[in-house]
Amino acid sequence: MSQKYYHCPQFSFRSVMQCLALLLLVGGQAFAAVPPAEKLLPPDTLLVVSAPDWGKLRDVYKKSPQAQFWDDPAMKPFREKFMTKWNEEVVKPLERDLGVKFDDYHALLQGQLTIAITQEGWQGKAKDDGEPAVLLLLDTKDKSDLLKKNLANLRKKWNEAGKPIKTEKIRDVEFSIVPLSTNDIPATLRQILPQHQDVEELGQDEKKKPTDELIIGQHETLLIIGTSVKAVEKVMVRLAAGNSAPTLADQGEFEASRLAVFREAPFFGWFNAKTFIDVAVKALTAAQNPEAPSPFPVPDPGMIINAIGLGGMKSMAFSFRDTGEGRLGEFFLSAPESGRAGILKLLALEAKESAPPAFVPADAVKFSRFRLDGVKTIASIEKIIGEFSPSTWNYILDNANEAMRIDDPEYDIRKNIFANLGDDIIVYEKAPKGKTLADLNSAPSLFLVGSPNPEKLTVSLKGLFVILAPQGGSPKTREFLGRKIYSFKLPGSMGGADGSGSLSYVASGGYVAFGTDDSILEEFLRSGESQVKPLRDTAGFADAAAKVGGPGSGWLAYENEAETMRLVMDALSRSAASTNKNEFANVLASTIPFAPPEKKIKEWVDFSLLPSYDKVAKYFGLGVSGGSTTVNGIVIKYYMPTPLELLKK
């Protein structure tokens, strides 16, 4: 048998370069480059989340302040206790259950990682319709041999366990088809996931083919896992040389989102909202039984969707990237101007000044400003409600009018309140006065509504409070710096644990300001005379705002994350030293949507091991978000500049 050798010319710098070039050429011909996600997926893709290059995304994360904070030596005691518990109680038991070593698979994360859901004929209404399929695509690059070895080991373990695996060739590539049932969930995961009864597959059911299965295989460097043979085959077709099958990239809506939001981003996602909503409407309509009609009138699902405004939504997309000086997240809601209605019309803010006014102080830890037209907003809300129950809305307003006309026969809530709403809403918050959980949840804040006639609006608001609490009585009043401050007792739980809470409001400077804390309200009234530094002059604020659309986009928000993180860490450490050590652990555990891990969370997260904030303060700065509207849709951006101390490294 003859053998073919590649011969390198006699040693020299030039010859070495020729050999290297030849080796690269030969290696490059071994496996073709894996196409990007949009070139692999079919046009009927409903959802895709992708990291085009896992290595680049990993590098972005490692450079982020959040990753550096977690890896800081000062966090070592806290980090090591958490990771030790995590590894001992989750990772190692799960490896035993599955018979694998996660490190063997972690090494496979080299290139593209994509998770997608495809429609596969799903229409959501008939049993014989198709069902959405899930796809996972992972490019292992130079780890293809390790992938091959891992897949062989998995097949061996499944066979030894007696799992009825079969093989099938899809486009000349062998795939393993693995049946799945609820009983296949590893014991470790069963302790974490919501509990279900095991299914006893006896008798005839044992021979019945499971409805769920995984299709697993390897094409060159690409790991392909799917829940449908048809879905996997569509990917294989698009991997073939010279194929002309239509792809997700040919879908105009996807391409528009790619160009607008996630071109060259290391992490992105896209959702085909229109198709999903259309199918949901069909499913809801089909669920209605004309032979057993509801005794109550049920609106047509399509009418509900259109009234809310979701019918005008085409798609949603997001991306995340490192700008070199910070991290930028973008969200794009595709909703052409001509089709906007309901909620989408409300979200489409006008491009107006949205920077913090001079009265917003620099020590505000949070700030938001929305240029939302109050008159148009009320009209949109009335239109939405009018589609379902116009009589209910009119009944509420009529009751308010009747109550107010006892003292003012000309009172009309539409004229006195709705017509006096402006197009400016501002909210800002200052640091809490204490350091307990209750203090953090009740930080002093101010809510301001712009008005062309704020004095008239304040006087007229009693009509609105009649709706909220008919037994509340007339607001109390007091004078401060020549301004009349009105106070209204908050009903029920809104008034706090003891029910004594009240809402105060006052007209000043073209706004009606609302607050539950008198000190911040009075500070606002003194702002015209004080020399307090305004928030808009904070270092780095203007540059960060420019990254999210600038101060004239219609919506701008800010958070002093350095200060809010200080407050949180101080409170966590304080709670760990108090008699009620589980105060914050209970809050954290309650956010988990299933019960079993709660005790684990309390054991794993030891807040007494947190360092003093000053040791890690360099990792936190500010965050700015903004929104703008175009003829094609609504754009929301969030930007976190890298703190200066980290940039100097």
Short mmCIF file of C-alpha atoms in Angstrom, two decimals, residues 119 121-127 129-132 279-287:
data_model
loop_
_atom_site.label_atom_id
_atom_site.label_comp_id
_atom_site.label_asym_id
_atom_site.label_seq_id
_atom_site.Cartn_x
_atom_site.Cartn_y
_atom_site.Cartn_z
CA GLN A 119 -41.83 25.73 14.79
CA GLY A 121 -45.50 22.92 11.72
CA TRP A 122 -46.80 23.72 15.19
CA GLN A 123 -50.09 25.61 15.05
CA GLY A 124 -51.19 25.17 18.64
CA LYS A 125 -54.67 23.90 17.95
CA ALA A 126 -54.85 20.34 16.60
CA LYS A 127 -53.44 17.08 17.91
CA ASP A 129 -50.11 19.48 14.22
CA GLY A 130 -46.37 19.49 14.59
CA GLU A 131 -44.66 20.40 17.85
CA PRO A 132 -41.89 22.93 18.42
CA VAL A 279 -50.32 30.64 17.01
CA ALA A 280 -51.36 31.61 20.55
CA VAL A 281 -54.48 33.32 19.21
CA LYS A 282 -55.36 30.19 17.18
CA ALA A 283 -54.83 28.01 20.25
CA LEU A 284 -57.02 30.20 22.48
CA THR A 285 -59.74 30.37 19.83
CA ALA A 286 -59.67 26.60 19.32
CA ALA A 287 -59.94 26.06 23.10
#
